[in-house]
Amino acid sequence: LASEMAKEKGLSRTTAILLSDGNEVSSEAGAADALAALDDANMRVNSVGFQSALYKPGRLDALATGTGGTFIEKATPAETFPQATPPL
């Protein structure tokens, strides 16, 4: 977890950039636990939302605003990173 790394390094304030569709697939921690850990590490999250069939922008917005960061909504990863998307 990024918040643990920041604390271990003794960083006083850090920022993480999260690129996601907001769909939770593997975390054992809930949103409240994540926000508490980020607050404890004094870490701000700027989240970039990518639309998908499982898109959850509310989660990304809550994480960003709950840490003093910003939520940026994008339509698709292909529009954000066109050079990384193979042509059809």
Short mmCIF file of the N, C-alpha and C atoms (twelve columns), coordinates in Angstrom:
data_MODEL
# 
_entry.id   MODEL 
# 
loop_
_atom_site.group_PDB 
_atom_site.id 
_atom_site.type_symbol 
_atom_site.label_atom_id 
_atom_site.label_alt_id 
_atom_site.label_comp_id 
_atom_site.label_asym_id 
_atom_site.label_seq_id 
_atom_site.Cartn_x 
_atom_site.Cartn_y 
_atom_site.Cartn_z 
_atom_site.pdbx_PDB_model_num 
ATOM 1   N N  . LEU A 1  0.840   -1.170 0.000   1 
ATOM 2   C CA . LEU A 1  0.000   0.000  0.000   1 
ATOM 3   C C  . LEU A 1  0.891   1.241  0.000   1 
ATOM 4   N N  . ALA A 2  0.556   2.200  -0.813  1 
ATOM 5   C CA . ALA A 2  1.352   3.421  -0.946  1 
ATOM 6   C C  . ALA A 2  1.455   4.182  0.364   1 
ATOM 7   N N  . SER A 3  0.382   4.178  1.145   1 
ATOM 8   C CA . SER A 3  0.419   4.910  2.414   1 
ATOM 9   C C  . SER A 3  1.440   4.312  3.360   1 
ATOM 10  N N  . GLU A 4  1.580   2.993  3.358   1 
ATOM 11  C CA . GLU A 4  2.580   2.336  4.210   1 
ATOM 12  C C  . GLU A 4  3.990   2.683  3.752   1 
ATOM 13  N N  . MET A 5  4.208   2.724  2.452   1 
ATOM 14  C CA . MET A 5  5.528   3.076  1.919   1 
ATOM 15  C C  . MET A 5  5.909   4.496  2.311   1 
ATOM 16  N N  . ALA A 6  4.959   5.414  2.232   1 
ATOM 17  C CA . ALA A 6  5.230   6.806  2.579   1 
ATOM 18  C C  . ALA A 6  5.595   6.942  4.046   1 
ATOM 19  N N  . LYS A 7  4.887   6.225  4.914   1 
ATOM 20  C CA . LYS A 7  5.188   6.279  6.339   1 
ATOM 21  C C  . LYS A 7  6.556   5.680  6.639   1 
ATOM 22  N N  . GLU A 8  6.870   4.552  5.999   1 
ATOM 23  C CA . GLU A 8  8.163   3.897  6.211   1 
ATOM 24  C C  . GLU A 8  9.324   4.807  5.808   1 
ATOM 25  N N  . LYS A 9  9.127   5.605  4.772   1 
ATOM 26  C CA . LYS A 9  10.170  6.526  4.297   1 
ATOM 27  C C  . LYS A 9  10.233  7.799  5.131   1 
ATOM 28  N N  . GLY A 10 9.247   7.994  6.011   1 
ATOM 29  C CA . GLY A 10 9.221   9.188  6.847   1 
ATOM 30  C C  . GLY A 10 8.837   10.449 6.098   1 
ATOM 31  N N  . LEU A 11 8.090   10.297 5.014   1 
ATOM 32  C CA . LEU A 11 7.678   11.453 4.221   1 
ATOM 33  C C  . LEU A 11 6.551   12.193 4.930   1 
ATOM 34  N N  . SER A 12 6.635   13.507 4.982   1 
ATOM 35  C CA . SER A 12 5.636   14.273 5.723   1 
ATOM 36  C C  . SER A 12 4.351   14.498 4.930   1 
ATOM 37  N N  . ARG A 13 4.426   14.584 3.614   1 
ATOM 38  C CA . ARG A 13 3.241   14.762 2.763   1 
ATOM 39  C C  . ARG A 13 3.553   14.196 1.397   1 
ATOM 40  N N  . THR A 14 2.688   13.337 0.919   1 
ATOM 41  C CA . THR A 14 2.901   12.728 -0.391  1 
ATOM 42  C C  . THR A 14 1.615   12.779 -1.204  1 
ATOM 43  N N  . THR A 15 1.764   12.534 -2.494  1 
ATOM 44  C CA . THR A 15 0.621   12.486 -3.406  1 
ATOM 45  C C  . THR A 15 0.737   11.237 -4.255  1 
ATOM 46  N N  . ALA A 16 -0.366  10.530 -4.385  1 
ATOM 47  C CA . ALA A 16 -0.433  9.358  -5.261  1 
ATOM 48  C C  . ALA A 16 -1.387  9.675  -6.404  1 
ATOM 49  N N  . ILE A 17 -1.073  9.152  -7.588  1 
ATOM 50  C CA . ILE A 17 -1.946  9.272  -8.750  1 
ATOM 51  C C  . ILE A 17 -2.569  7.898  -8.978  1 
ATOM 52  N N  . LEU A 18 -3.878  7.830  -8.944  1 
ATOM 53  C CA . LEU A 18 -4.605  6.583  -9.115  1 
ATOM 54  C C  . LEU A 18 -5.326  6.600  -10.454 1 
ATOM 55  N N  . LEU A 19 -5.005  5.644  -11.308 1 
ATOM 56  C CA . LEU A 19 -5.678  5.470  -12.597 1 
ATOM 57  C C  . LEU A 19 -6.550  4.227  -12.470 1 
ATOM 58  N N  . SER A 20 -7.870  4.392  -12.549 1 
ATOM 59  C CA . SER A 20 -8.751  3.262  -12.274 1 
ATOM 60  C C  . SER A 20 -10.158 3.509  -12.820 1 
ATOM 61  N N  . ASP A 21 -10.932 2.424  -12.902 1 
ATOM 62  C CA . ASP A 21 -12.353 2.575  -13.201 1 
ATOM 63  C C  . ASP A 21 -13.160 2.604  -11.903 1 
ATOM 64  N N  . GLY A 22 -12.479 2.469  -10.763 1 
ATOM 65  C CA . GLY A 22 -13.132 2.530  -9.470  1 
ATOM 66  C C  . GLY A 22 -13.729 1.218  -9.005  1 
ATOM 67  N N  . ASN A 23 -13.670 0.203  -9.828  1 
ATOM 68  C CA . ASN A 23 -14.221 -1.096 -9.451  1 
ATOM 69  C C  . ASN A 23 -13.244 -1.826 -8.542  1 
ATOM 70  N N  . GLU A 24 -13.713 -2.234 -7.390  1 
ATOM 71  C CA . GLU A 24 -12.881 -2.935 -6.421  1 
ATOM 72  C C  . GLU A 24 -12.853 -4.415 -6.743  1 
ATOM 73  N N  . VAL A 25 -11.649 -4.979 -6.897  1 
ATOM 74  C CA . VAL A 25 -11.561 -6.394 -7.260  1 
ATOM 75  C C  . VAL A 25 -10.728 -7.239 -6.309  1 
ATOM 76  N N  . SER A 26 -9.855  -6.634 -5.505  1 
ATOM 77  C CA . SER A 26 -8.986  -7.493 -4.705  1 
ATOM 78  C C  . SER A 26 -8.661  -6.987 -3.308  1 
ATOM 79  N N  . SER A 27 -9.042  -5.802 -2.950  1 
ATOM 80  C CA . SER A 27 -8.673  -5.262 -1.651  1 
ATOM 81  C C  . SER A 27 -9.472  -5.905 -0.534  1 
ATOM 82  N N  . GLU A 28 -8.795  -6.138 0.587   1 
ATOM 83  C CA . GLU A 28 -9.472  -6.651 1.770   1 
ATOM 84  C C  . GLU A 28 -9.958  -5.509 2.656   1 
ATOM 85  N N  . ALA A 29 -9.434  -4.314 2.442   1 
ATOM 86  C CA . ALA A 29 -9.815  -3.142 3.235   1 
ATOM 87  C C  . ALA A 29 -10.993 -2.429 2.583   1 
ATOM 88  N N  . GLY A 30 -11.840 -1.849 3.403   1 
ATOM 89  C CA . GLY A 30 -12.953 -1.068 2.897   1 
ATOM 90  C C  . GLY A 30 -12.532 0.370  2.666   1 
ATOM 91  N N  . ALA A 31 -13.453 1.167  2.139   1 
ATOM 92  C CA . ALA A 31 -13.158 2.567  1.835   1 
ATOM 93  C C  . ALA A 31 -12.764 3.351  3.078   1 
ATOM 94  N N  . ALA A 32 -13.450 3.113  4.185   1 
ATOM 95  C CA . ALA A 32 -13.139 3.834  5.421   1 
ATOM 96  C C  . ALA A 32 -11.731 3.502  5.908   1 
ATOM 97  N N  . ASP A 33 -11.347 2.226  5.805   1 
ATOM 98  C CA . ASP A 33 -9.998  1.820  6.203   1 
ATOM 99  C C  . ASP A 33 -8.942  2.464  5.313   1 
ATOM 100 N N  . ALA A 34 -9.220  2.512  4.021   1 
ATOM 101 C CA . ALA A 34 -8.272  3.122  3.087   1 
ATOM 102 C C  . ALA A 34 -8.104  4.604  3.381   1 
ATOM 103 N N  . LEU A 35 -9.214  5.305  3.595   1 
ATOM 104 C CA . LEU A 35 -9.127  6.736  3.908   1 
ATOM 105 C C  . LEU A 35 -8.387  6.977  5.216   1 
ATOM 106 N N  . ALA A 36 -8.604  6.124  6.205   1 
ATOM 107 C CA . ALA A 36 -7.912  6.269  7.491   1 
ATOM 108 C C  . ALA A 36 -6.405  6.068  7.319   1 
ATOM 109 N N  . ALA A 37 -6.011  5.073  6.530   1 
ATOM 110 C CA . ALA A 37 -4.584  4.824  6.299   1 
ATOM 111 C C  . ALA A 37 -3.940  5.974  5.540   1 
ATOM 112 N N  . LEU A 38 -4.644  6.506  4.559   1 
ATOM 113 C CA . LEU A 38 -4.119  7.640  3.793   1 
ATOM 114 C C  . LEU A 38 -4.012  8.885  4.668   1 
ATOM 115 N N  . ASP A 39 -4.987  9.104  5.525   1 
ATOM 116 C CA . ASP A 39 -4.949  10.236 6.445   1 
ATOM 117 C C  . ASP A 39 -3.778  10.088 7.415   1 
ATOM 118 N N  . ASP A 40 -3.587  8.886  7.935   1 
ATOM 119 C CA . ASP A 40 -2.496  8.617  8.872   1 
ATOM 120 C C  . ASP A 40 -1.130  8.873  8.232   1 
ATOM 121 N N  . ALA A 41 -1.028  8.590  6.944   1 
ATOM 122 C CA . ALA A 41 0.230   8.805  6.214   1 
ATOM 123 C C  . ALA A 41 0.325   10.206 5.621   1 
ATOM 124 N N  . ASN A 42 -0.720  11.028 5.818   1 
ATOM 125 C CA . ASN A 42 -0.773  12.379 5.247   1 
ATOM 126 C C  . ASN A 42 -0.570  12.332 3.730   1 
ATOM 127 N N  . MET A 43 -1.308  11.424 3.091   1 
ATOM 128 C CA . MET A 43 -1.192  11.218 1.650   1 
ATOM 129 C C  . MET A 43 -2.437  11.705 0.933   1 
ATOM 130 N N  . ARG A 44 -2.217  12.496 -0.088  1 
ATOM 131 C CA . ARG A 44 -3.286  12.989 -0.965  1 
ATOM 132 C C  . ARG A 44 -3.351  12.063 -2.183  1 
ATOM 133 N N  . VAL A 45 -4.570  11.815 -2.660  1 
ATOM 134 C CA . VAL A 45 -4.760  10.990 -3.859  1 
ATOM 135 C C  . VAL A 45 -5.446  11.823 -4.924  1 
ATOM 136 N N  . ASN A 46 -4.841  11.869 -6.103  1 
ATOM 137 C CA . ASN A 46 -5.471  12.436 -7.290  1 
ATOM 138 C C  . ASN A 46 -5.890  11.238 -8.127  1 
ATOM 139 N N  . SER A 47 -7.183  11.106 -8.359  1 
ATOM 140 C CA . SER A 47 -7.665  9.939  -9.093  1 
ATOM 141 C C  . SER A 47 -8.159  10.327 -10.475 1 
ATOM 142 N N  . VAL A 48 -7.824  9.472  -11.437 1 
ATOM 143 C CA . VAL A 48 -8.258  9.633  -12.824 1 
ATOM 144 C C  . VAL A 48 -9.177  8.464  -13.132 1 
ATOM 145 N N  . GLY A 49 -10.431 8.765  -13.433 1 
ATOM 146 C CA . GLY A 49 -11.420 7.721  -13.670 1 
ATOM 147 C C  . GLY A 49 -11.533 7.345  -15.128 1 
ATOM 148 N N  . PHE A 50 -11.474 6.045  -15.378 1 
ATOM 149 C CA . PHE A 50 -11.645 5.518  -16.725 1 
ATOM 150 C C  . PHE A 50 -12.967 4.773  -16.798 1 
ATOM 151 N N  . GLN A 51 -13.790 5.132  -17.765 1 
ATOM 152 C CA . GLN A 51 -15.085 4.491  -17.906 1 
ATOM 153 C C  . GLN A 51 -14.925 3.062  -18.415 1 
ATOM 154 N N  . SER A 52 -15.692 2.174  -17.814 1 
ATOM 155 C CA . SER A 52 -15.751 0.771  -18.230 1 
ATOM 156 C C  . SER A 52 -17.146 0.275  -17.897 1 
ATOM 157 N N  . ALA A 53 -17.408 -0.974 -18.179 1 
ATOM 158 C CA . ALA A 53 -18.711 -1.545 -17.845 1 
ATOM 159 C C  . ALA A 53 -18.940 -1.565 -16.332 1 
ATOM 160 N N  . LEU A 54 -17.862 -1.535 -15.559 1 
ATOM 161 C CA . LEU A 54 -17.950 -1.595 -14.096 1 
ATOM 162 C C  . LEU A 54 -17.580 -0.266 -13.439 1 
ATOM 163 N N  . TYR A 55 -17.680 0.822  -14.170 1 
ATOM 164 C CA . TYR A 55 -17.239 2.144  -13.728 1 
ATOM 165 C C  . TYR A 55 -17.928 2.589  -12.443 1 
ATOM 166 N N  . LYS A 56 -17.129 3.020  -11.462 1 
ATOM 167 C CA . LYS A 56 -17.623 3.501  -10.172 1 
ATOM 168 C C  . LYS A 56 -16.989 4.860  -9.862  1 
ATOM 169 N N  . PRO A 57 -17.418 5.942  -10.532 1 
ATOM 170 C CA . PRO A 57 -16.784 7.236  -10.327 1 
ATOM 171 C C  . PRO A 57 -16.939 7.772  -8.907  1 
ATOM 172 N N  . GLY A 58 -18.021 7.410  -8.231  1 
ATOM 173 C CA . GLY A 58 -18.226 7.889  -6.870  1 
ATOM 174 C C  . GLY A 58 -17.120 7.457  -5.925  1 
ATOM 175 N N  . ARG A 59 -16.634 6.248  -6.090  1 
ATOM 176 C CA . ARG A 59 -15.540 5.744  -5.256  1 
ATOM 177 C C  . ARG A 59 -14.272 6.561  -5.481  1 
ATOM 178 N N  . LEU A 60 -13.982 6.837  -6.740  1 
ATOM 179 C CA . LEU A 60 -12.773 7.588  -7.071  1 
ATOM 180 C C  . LEU A 60 -12.856 9.025  -6.579  1 
ATOM 181 N N  . ASP A 61 -14.022 9.619  -6.728  1 
ATOM 182 C CA . ASP A 61 -14.228 10.983 -6.274  1 
ATOM 183 C C  . ASP A 61 -14.119 11.061 -4.750  1 
ATOM 184 N N  . ALA A 62 -14.729 10.111 -4.041  1 
ATOM 185 C CA . ALA A 62 -14.678 10.102 -2.579  1 
ATOM 186 C C  . ALA A 62 -13.252 9.930  -2.075  1 
ATOM 187 N N  . LEU A 63 -12.493 9.074  -2.718  1 
ATOM 188 C CA . LEU A 63 -11.102 8.855  -2.319  1 
ATOM 189 C C  . LEU A 63 -10.278 10.120 -2.523  1 
ATOM 190 N N  . ALA A 64 -10.458 10.757 -3.656  1 
ATOM 191 C CA . ALA A 64 -9.700  11.979 -3.943  1 
ATOM 192 C C  . ALA A 64 -10.096 13.110 -3.003  1 
ATOM 193 N N  . THR A 65 -11.369 13.406 -2.937  1 
ATOM 194 C CA . THR A 65 -11.800 14.536 -2.118  1 
ATOM 195 C C  . THR A 65 -11.593 14.269 -0.632  1 
ATOM 196 N N  . GLY A 66 -11.676 13.011 -0.227  1 
ATOM 197 C CA . GLY A 66 -11.454 12.657 1.169   1 
ATOM 198 C C  . GLY A 66 -10.021 12.808 1.625   1 
ATOM 199 N N  . THR A 67 -9.102  12.939 0.680   1 
ATOM 200 C CA . THR A 67 -7.685  13.097 1.020   1 
ATOM 201 C C  . THR A 67 -7.142  14.472 0.622   1 
ATOM 202 N N  . GLY A 68 -8.025  15.332 0.136   1 
ATOM 203 C CA . GLY A 68 -7.578  16.655 -0.307  1 
ATOM 204 C C  . GLY A 68 -7.076  16.673 -1.728  1 
ATOM 205 N N  . GLY A 69 -7.341  15.593 -2.454  1 
ATOM 206 C CA . GLY A 69 -6.908  15.503 -3.841  1 
ATOM 207 C C  . GLY A 69 -7.996  15.919 -4.810  1 
ATOM 208 N N  . THR A 70 -7.808  15.536 -6.064  1 
ATOM 209 C CA . THR A 70 -8.704  15.918 -7.138  1 
ATOM 210 C C  . THR A 70 -9.140  14.679 -7.913  1 
ATOM 211 N N  . PHE A 71 -10.392 14.666 -8.340  1 
ATOM 212 C CA . PHE A 71 -10.907 13.606 -9.210  1 
ATOM 213 C C  . PHE A 71 -11.020 14.157 -10.616 1 
ATOM 214 N N  . ILE A 72 -10.417 13.452 -11.559 1 
ATOM 215 C CA . ILE A 72 -10.455 13.834 -12.968 1 
ATOM 216 C C  . ILE A 72 -11.132 12.690 -13.720 1 
ATOM 217 N N  . GLU A 73 -12.219 13.001 -14.386 1 
ATOM 218 C CA . GLU A 73 -12.951 11.970 -15.104 1 
ATOM 219 C C  . GLU A 73 -12.561 11.982 -16.574 1 
ATOM 220 N N  . LYS A 74 -12.175 10.837 -17.084 1 
ATOM 221 C CA . LYS A 74 -11.838 10.667 -18.495 1 
ATOM 222 C C  . LYS A 74 -12.816 9.661  -19.102 1 
ATOM 223 N N  . ALA A 75 -13.002 9.735  -20.382 1 
ATOM 224 C CA . ALA A 75 -13.957 8.843  -21.029 1 
ATOM 225 C C  . ALA A 75 -13.441 7.410  -21.102 1 
ATOM 226 N N  . THR A 76 -12.264 7.222  -21.667 1 
ATOM 227 C CA . THR A 76 -11.705 5.879  -21.808 1 
ATOM 228 C C  . THR A 76 -10.185 5.955  -21.714 1 
ATOM 229 N N  . PRO A 77 -9.530  4.844  -21.374 1 
ATOM 230 C CA . PRO A 77 -8.068  4.842  -21.384 1 
ATOM 231 C C  . PRO A 77 -7.501  5.175  -22.767 1 
ATOM 232 N N  . ALA A 78 -8.179  4.732  -23.820 1 
ATOM 233 C CA . ALA A 78 -7.691  4.987  -25.178 1 
ATOM 234 C C  . ALA A 78 -7.649  6.474  -25.489 1 
ATOM 235 N N  . GLU A 79 -8.597  7.247  -24.963 1 
ATOM 236 C CA . GLU A 79 -8.596  8.691  -25.200 1 
ATOM 237 C C  . GLU A 79 -7.487  9.392  -24.413 1 
ATOM 238 N N  . THR A 80 -7.118  8.814  -23.277 1 
ATOM 239 C CA . THR A 80 -6.082  9.410  -22.447 1 
ATOM 240 C C  . THR A 80 -4.689  9.015  -22.921 1 
ATOM 241 N N  . PHE A 81 -4.549  7.761  -23.341 1 
ATOM 242 C CA . PHE A 81 -3.253  7.239  -23.772 1 
ATOM 243 C C  . PHE A 81 -3.362  6.673  -25.187 1 
ATOM 244 N N  . PRO A 82 -3.634  7.513  -26.180 1 
ATOM 245 C CA . PRO A 82 -3.859  6.980  -27.530 1 
ATOM 246 C C  . PRO A 82 -2.638  6.254  -28.099 1 
ATOM 247 N N  . GLN A 83 -1.445  6.659  -27.698 1 
ATOM 248 C CA . GLN A 83 -0.241  6.019  -28.220 1 
ATOM 249 C C  . GLN A 83 -0.086  4.592  -27.684 1 
ATOM 250 N N  . ALA A 84 -0.752  4.248  -26.589 1 
ATOM 251 C CA . ALA A 84 -0.635  2.917  -26.011 1 
ATOM 252 C C  . ALA A 84 -1.723  1.969  -26.495 1 
ATOM 253 N N  . THR A 85 -2.654  2.468  -27.270 1 
ATOM 254 C CA . THR A 85 -3.774  1.667  -27.736 1 
ATOM 255 C C  . THR A 85 -3.531  1.245  -29.177 1 
ATOM 256 N N  . PRO A 86 -3.502  -0.068 -29.432 1 
ATOM 257 C CA . PRO A 86 -3.289  -0.512 -30.820 1 
ATOM 258 C C  . PRO A 86 -4.472  -0.121 -31.701 1 
ATOM 259 N N  . PRO A 87 -4.226  0.259  -32.922 1 
ATOM 260 C CA . PRO A 87 -5.323  0.608  -33.829 1 
ATOM 261 C C  . PRO A 87 -6.189  -0.608 -34.120 1 
ATOM 262 N N  . LEU A 88 -7.449  -0.349 -34.346 1 
ATOM 263 C CA . LEU A 88 -8.381  -1.456 -34.657 1 
ATOM 264 C C  . LEU A 88 -8.419  -1.718 -36.127 1 
# 
